[in-house]
Amino acid sequence: MGSAYDAMWERLNLDLNAHAALLEVLGKFYGDIYLSQQGRLKGMEYLDFVISEIHGLRIKELQEAKSQGRKVVGTFCVFVPEEIIWAANGIAVGLCAGAEVGRDKAEEILPRNLCSLIKSFVGFKLARLCPFFESCDLVVGETTCDGKKKTYEIFGDYVPMYVMEIPQMKQEADRELLRKEILRFKEKIESFTGNAITFEALKKAVKMLNDRRRVLQRLNKIRRNHPVPISGRDALLINQISFYDDPERFTQQISKLCDELEERVRQGNGAVPESAVRVMISGCPMAIPNWKLPYVIESSGAVVVFEESCVGSRNTRDLVDESAETMDDLIDALVDRYSRIDCACFTPNEERIANIISAAKEWNVRGVIHYHLNFCQPYEIESFRVEKALAREGIPFISIGTDYSMEDVEQLKTRVQAFIEMISA
Amino acid sequence: MGSAYDAMWERLNLDLNAHAALLEVLGKFYGDIYLSQQGRLKGMEYLDFVISEIHGLRIKELQEAKSQGRKVVGTFCVFVPEEIIWAANGIAVGLCAGAEVGRDKAEEILPRNLCSLIKSFVGFKLARLCPFFESCDLVVGETTCDGKKKTYEIFGDYVPMYVMEIPQMKQEADRELLRKEILRFKEKIESFTGNAITFEALKKAVKMLNDRRRVLQRLNKIRRNHPVPISGRDALLINQISFYDDPERFTQQISKLCDELEERVRQGNGAVPESAVRVMISGCPMAIPNWKLPYVIESSGAVVVFEESCVGSRNTRDLVDESAETMDDLIDALVDRYSRIDCACFTPNEERIANIISAAKEWNVRGVIHYHLNFCQPYEIESFRVEKALAREGIPFISIGTDYSMEDVEQLKTRVQAFIEMISA
């Protein structure tokens, strides 16, 4: 990772020394967790490259696009309808939120008892370590949890914020609220980018993002095979990178990788020994480089074959209907699609429990590892109902609460290993 | 407090021994905090009586009303439009949520990292210590915070739950959502009680609850005087009891108490020495018997003259417009009134900050003691913006996070005393 970008990072007002140190740590971490895997897929070379250039070449691309008048819009959540951003010739990117960075600075303006993800994005910004934040013309938040909702009010002093309201139930009135919020967002993006969104442009963006979802669905389906031809870590990484990379290029590359995976399946080659215990991770999103739990699981004789997560199936399961013939119908199709997200922010949220059970069966997992960030009340509280529902189905379950520090790795290993032994028996 | 009610409590399936022990502890606690005050108001005798009979006579009244076919509806939050309940000949009551009770039982079905209020209401129910829960035909929750929203899903296994959605912003679309939710609640209450709500009945209920708010506004205004004729503890108790007592009787009694207070003011008599430092408490609600912080403050040379709280001004400041001539207009008036609540569940919530500042000036306080329950993210995060806004106004501020245990009393005293010394200087 390179000093070739130092001038750009300096222009973006990053803390160069701290940033260099961060990249070094992350590079080593990536080496340990990813590059150490045996019999790596050829197609993962692209992902290795993207990761190595995520603060470099990708930022350079964003800067070049900006110099041509395009706007970069940062998002934190799968509820923000990216289609709107791309249709206005903007670029949607995920933001840095997966590492324990700038925590002390974040805790000067926020409580300590907040989830790592929130403290991380605030910390990345305050410590000047995220070139994505510095490239953003607008940051779009949403009201999916109390922590983010109230943090955005404070964060608005540091970045240009726009907040979208997400309803908390799924009644007809909520659908109307979401529809109005999508239209308000469309107006905001149009006036902000100066580009009116045409039906054709929105339809094209819908298709482009559906293509990205379709290739991730294809990847996920391949993972139903046993032995599974790709590790959970690699699959997670692909899902993570989908939030940062150029969508068309990403889709093309992952499509090639899927060809390679299908070939592996034909040959009966697994990424891990056939004896590896198939498990699902379910719960909170895992942003780059939050690979701790998957690594602990896959070092314990198991393999993750499904992520029931915003960085996983929650983001890719549902497509936008492409058959709309008017703008109104296309907006309705967006509302339909985004209304189907089974986030713990909804009450009730029975769909999520049903979706976990059906995925557990279809992906033939031996157990569900429920994962929440400490202080994430929606997912932590919901885990109690998930546990009960899985018990009724006879599916083993363990609940893991953690954060971004490395302090609990040994404890996690002990718990995860005991769980995996139990379900292998 | 009495064994005269043992048969009733047994019928309600309370844990009689544990309940007797609870009443004993609370009685002692009340004696220490309330009855020990010097020169008590005559009018407070009524409140002492209500407290002593809160699990006794009041429950007997509810049981008698039930035997006549009336329905008892329990609520947790000032967002539930009680007017609807009373208009359908129902009885609205607050629920037990202010003491550390049944915590172990609550933590079997909920995370540990949840605010005391939530763990308390769940604990009261699971430990069979709240005769209000056992008298309720329906419990009405709302989506004001992640903790409550997700807990109600679990709590629905133990009590008959209905959940009302509260929007998170104050746009036109949110107003429409709230209106629909009020109408959905009206339908629910009508079908549940079997009583259609007439315009006249709703108008009467609006007037009755406005009268209760008006008398509490009157009480609050009297507290602008210096020396203040009533302690903060007593004023808080009155606000707390407003959620449990019969509204008409309560209004009448508090009106008499206000007469007495005004007489005291005319005579220049204060409830505390003139030198007592005037402070405001701002933040989370304090349910009975959560008197810890007010007691610590008022034992430290200060007097609380304003509660910026759901059990305080947030519940009493706004009236429902009584001039409506049609049901539609009356519903609109309810929507108007409930939309004005400045709860931290909203984003942004600038009104609350403006309201704190103007009350700090009107009630002439020397400092604001911001209070949040640990793990209450909305109020804790918002406290950072409140602090900044008050600093700009030159109003001293301290943030206190606590729970219902008594473990931190000494630490609270130290912090509060230091703050009061600082602002007295």
PDB file of C-alpha atoms in Angstrom, chain A residues 107-115 118 143-154 157-158 163-174 176-177 180-181 184 343-349 374-382 384-385 388, chain B residues 107-115 118 143-154 157-158 163-174 176-177 180-181 184 343-349 374-382 384-385 388:
ATOM      1  CA  GLU A 107     -15.935   9.380  23.096  1.00  0.00           C
ATOM      2  CA  GLU A 108     -15.388  13.093  23.599  1.00  0.00           C
ATOM      3  CA  ILE A 109     -18.605  13.809  21.730  1.00  0.00           C
ATOM      4  CA  LEU A 110     -20.523  10.581  22.288  1.00  0.00           C
ATOM      5  CA  PRO A 111     -21.298   8.230  25.186  1.00  0.00           C
ATOM      6  CA  ARG A 112     -19.031   5.273  25.823  1.00  0.00           C
ATOM      7  CA  ASN A 113     -21.971   2.881  25.812  1.00  0.00           C
ATOM      8  CA  LEU A 114     -22.492   2.944  22.081  1.00  0.00           C
ATOM      9  CA  CYS A 115     -21.874   0.213  19.529  1.00  0.00           C
ATOM     10  CA  ILE A 118     -21.054   4.164  15.447  1.00  0.00           C
ATOM     11  CA  THR A 143     -33.270   6.463  11.562  1.00  0.00           C
ATOM     12  CA  THR A 144     -32.799   2.714  11.909  1.00  0.00           C
ATOM     13  CA  CYS A 145     -31.602   2.760  15.508  1.00  0.00           C
ATOM     14  CA  ASP A 146     -31.472   5.216  18.397  1.00  0.00           C
ATOM     15  CA  GLY A 147     -27.691   5.216  18.404  1.00  0.00           C
ATOM     16  CA  LYS A 148     -27.256   6.268  14.784  1.00  0.00           C
ATOM     17  CA  LYS A 149     -30.317   8.517  14.740  1.00  0.00           C
ATOM     18  CA  LYS A 150     -29.079  10.650  17.612  1.00  0.00           C
ATOM     19  CA  THR A 151     -25.407  10.473  16.615  1.00  0.00           C
ATOM     20  CA  TYR A 152     -26.150  11.975  13.195  1.00  0.00           C
ATOM     21  CA  GLU A 153     -27.350  15.144  14.950  1.00  0.00           C
ATOM     22  CA  ILE A 154     -23.916  15.554  16.479  1.00  0.00           C
ATOM     23  CA  ASP A 157     -21.278  19.402  12.843  1.00  0.00           C
ATOM     24  CA  TYR A 158     -18.469  17.554  11.051  1.00  0.00           C
ATOM     25  CA  VAL A 163     -31.082  11.920   7.302  1.00  0.00           C
ATOM     26  CA  MET A 164     -33.771   9.697   5.869  1.00  0.00           C
ATOM     27  CA  GLU A 165     -36.580   8.436   8.047  1.00  0.00           C
ATOM     28  CA  ILE A 166     -37.226   4.693   8.064  1.00  0.00           C
ATOM     29  CA  PRO A 167     -40.569   3.605   9.509  1.00  0.00           C
ATOM     30  CA  GLN A 168     -40.700   1.179  12.426  1.00  0.00           C
ATOM     31  CA  MET A 169     -43.634  -0.959  11.370  1.00  0.00           C
ATOM     32  CA  LYS A 170     -44.852  -2.356   8.075  1.00  0.00           C
ATOM     33  CA  GLN A 171     -48.398  -1.103   7.892  1.00  0.00           C
ATOM     34  CA  GLU A 172     -49.894   0.735   4.924  1.00  0.00           C
ATOM     35  CA  ALA A 173     -49.164   4.051   6.685  1.00  0.00           C
ATOM     36  CA  ASP A 174     -45.497   3.091   6.984  1.00  0.00           C
ATOM     37  CA  GLU A 176     -46.629   5.726   2.580  1.00  0.00           C
ATOM     38  CA  LEU A 177     -44.056   7.277   4.870  1.00  0.00           C
ATOM     39  CA  LYS A 180     -42.536  10.003   0.756  1.00  0.00           C
ATOM     40  CA  GLU A 181     -39.067   9.646   2.203  1.00  0.00           C
ATOM     41  CA  ARG A 184     -37.828  13.529  -0.580  1.00  0.00           C
ATOM     42  CA  CYS A 343     -34.029  -5.285   9.895  1.00  0.00           C
ATOM     43  CA  ALA A 344     -34.433  -5.540  13.667  1.00  0.00           C
ATOM     44  CA  CYS A 345     -35.498  -1.875  13.570  1.00  0.00           C
ATOM     45  CA  PHE A 346     -39.004  -3.113  12.709  1.00  0.00           C
ATOM     46  CA  THR A 347     -41.590  -4.280  15.201  1.00  0.00           C
ATOM     47  CA  PRO A 348     -42.731  -6.925  14.865  1.00  0.00           C
ATOM     48  CA  ASN A 349     -40.054  -8.512  12.671  1.00  0.00           C
ATOM     49  CA  ASN A 374     -22.443  -4.658  22.257  1.00  0.00           C
ATOM     50  CA  PHE A 375     -25.025  -1.905  22.905  1.00  0.00           C
ATOM     51  CA  CYS A 376     -26.911  -2.683  19.679  1.00  0.00           C
ATOM     52  CA  GLN A 377     -30.281  -3.009  21.373  1.00  0.00           C
ATOM     53  CA  PRO A 378     -32.376  -3.976  18.317  1.00  0.00           C
ATOM     54  CA  TYR A 379     -30.341  -7.054  17.394  1.00  0.00           C
ATOM     55  CA  GLU A 380     -29.437  -8.018  20.926  1.00  0.00           C
ATOM     56  CA  ILE A 381     -33.027  -7.959  22.161  1.00  0.00           C
ATOM     57  CA  GLU A 382     -34.290  -9.679  19.023  1.00  0.00           C
ATOM     58  CA  PHE A 384     -33.889 -13.781  22.452  1.00  0.00           C
ATOM     59  CA  ARG A 385     -36.824 -14.380  20.108  1.00  0.00           C
ATOM     60  CA  LYS A 388     -36.645 -19.423  21.001  1.00  0.00           C
TER      61      LYS A 388
ATOM     62  CA  GLU B 107     -32.416 -10.585  32.645  1.00  0.00           C
ATOM     63  CA  GLU B 108     -33.389 -14.129  31.766  1.00  0.00           C
ATOM     64  CA  ILE B 109     -35.411 -12.846  28.830  1.00  0.00           C
ATOM     65  CA  LEU B 110     -33.653  -9.526  28.120  1.00  0.00           C
ATOM     66  CA  PRO B 111     -30.069  -8.260  27.796  1.00  0.00           C
ATOM     67  CA  ARG B 112     -28.327  -6.858  30.848  1.00  0.00           C
ATOM     68  CA  ASN B 113     -27.431  -3.663  28.989  1.00  0.00           C
ATOM     69  CA  LEU B 114     -30.909  -2.207  29.060  1.00  0.00           C
ATOM     70  CA  CYS B 115     -32.190   0.777  31.001  1.00  0.00           C
ATOM     71  CA  ILE B 118     -37.466  -1.441  30.975  1.00  0.00           C
ATOM     72  CA  THR B 143     -42.010   2.725  19.503  1.00  0.00           C
ATOM     73  CA  THR B 144     -40.234   5.607  21.214  1.00  0.00           C
ATOM     74  CA  CYS B 145     -36.932   3.816  21.746  1.00  0.00           C
ATOM     75  CA  ASP B 146     -35.216   0.657  20.553  1.00  0.00           C
ATOM     76  CA  GLY B 147     -35.187  -0.798  24.035  1.00  0.00           C
ATOM     77  CA  LYS B 148     -38.934  -0.570  24.611  1.00  0.00           C
ATOM     78  CA  LYS B 149     -39.864  -1.283  21.004  1.00  0.00           C
ATOM     79  CA  LYS B 150     -38.032  -4.585  20.943  1.00  0.00           C
ATOM     80  CA  THR B 151     -38.872  -5.523  24.547  1.00  0.00           C
ATOM     81  CA  TYR B 152     -42.603  -5.287  23.853  1.00  0.00           C
ATOM     82  CA  GLU B 153     -42.220  -8.135  21.346  1.00  0.00           C
ATOM     83  CA  ILE B 154     -40.957 -10.367  24.131  1.00  0.00           C
ATOM     84  CA  ASP B 157     -45.785 -13.358  25.739  1.00  0.00           C
ATOM     85  CA  TYR B 158     -46.714 -12.255  29.273  1.00  0.00           C
ATOM     86  CA  VAL B 163     -48.027  -1.219  20.245  1.00  0.00           C
ATOM     87  CA  MET B 164     -48.515   2.223  18.772  1.00  0.00           C
ATOM     88  CA  GLU B 165     -46.020   3.599  16.281  1.00  0.00           C
ATOM     89  CA  ILE B 166     -44.565   7.032  17.036  1.00  0.00           C
ATOM     90  CA  PRO B 167     -42.811   8.757  14.120  1.00  0.00           C
ATOM     91  CA  GLN B 168     -39.186   9.821  14.419  1.00  0.00           C
ATOM     92  CA  MET B 169     -39.343  13.149  12.641  1.00  0.00           C
ATOM     93  CA  LYS B 170     -41.858  15.990  12.520  1.00  0.00           C
ATOM     94  CA  GLN B 171     -42.539  16.371   8.842  1.00  0.00           C
ATOM     95  CA  GLU B 172     -45.981  16.438   7.271  1.00  0.00           C
ATOM     96  CA  ALA B 173     -45.628  12.720   6.482  1.00  0.00           C
ATOM     97  CA  ASP B 174     -44.968  12.002  10.149  1.00  0.00           C
ATOM     98  CA  GLU B 176     -50.049  11.765   8.848  1.00  0.00           C
ATOM     99  CA  LEU B 177     -48.529   8.628  10.313  1.00  0.00           C
ATOM    100  CA  LYS B 180     -53.360   7.170  11.370  1.00  0.00           C
ATOM    101  CA  GLU B 181     -51.890   5.617  14.485  1.00  0.00           C
ATOM    102  CA  ARG B 184     -55.936   2.834  14.649  1.00  0.00           C
ATOM    103  CA  CYS B 343     -38.985  13.617  23.273  1.00  0.00           C
ATOM    104  CA  ALA B 344     -35.419  12.652  22.397  1.00  0.00           C
ATOM    105  CA  CYS B 345     -36.937   9.993  20.126  1.00  0.00           C
ATOM    106  CA  PHE B 346     -37.257  12.702  17.478  1.00  0.00           C
ATOM    107  CA  THR B 347     -34.530  13.801  15.122  1.00  0.00           C
ATOM    108  CA  PRO B 348     -33.804  16.629  15.063  1.00  0.00           C
ATOM    109  CA  ASN B 349     -35.201  17.715  18.430  1.00  0.00           C
ATOM    110  CA  ASN B 374     -27.786   4.167  31.801  1.00  0.00           C
ATOM    111  CA  PHE B 375     -28.252   2.628  28.331  1.00  0.00           C
ATOM    112  CA  CYS B 376     -30.943   5.156  27.384  1.00  0.00           C
ATOM    113  CA  GLN B 377     -29.271   6.149  24.136  1.00  0.00           C
ATOM    114  CA  PRO B 378     -31.719   8.868  23.010  1.00  0.00           C
ATOM    115  CA  TYR B 379     -31.373  11.013  26.131  1.00  0.00           C
ATOM    116  CA  GLU B 380     -27.736  10.217  26.764  1.00  0.00           C
ATOM    117  CA  ILE B 381     -26.634  11.127  23.251  1.00  0.00           C
ATOM    118  CA  GLU B 382     -28.866  14.199  23.169  1.00  0.00           C
ATOM    119  CA  PHE B 384     -24.124  16.306  24.476  1.00  0.00           C
ATOM    120  CA  ARG B 385     -26.072  18.795  22.346  1.00  0.00           C
ATOM    121  CA  LYS B 388     -23.290  22.680  24.176  1.00  0.00           C
TER     122      LYS B 388
END
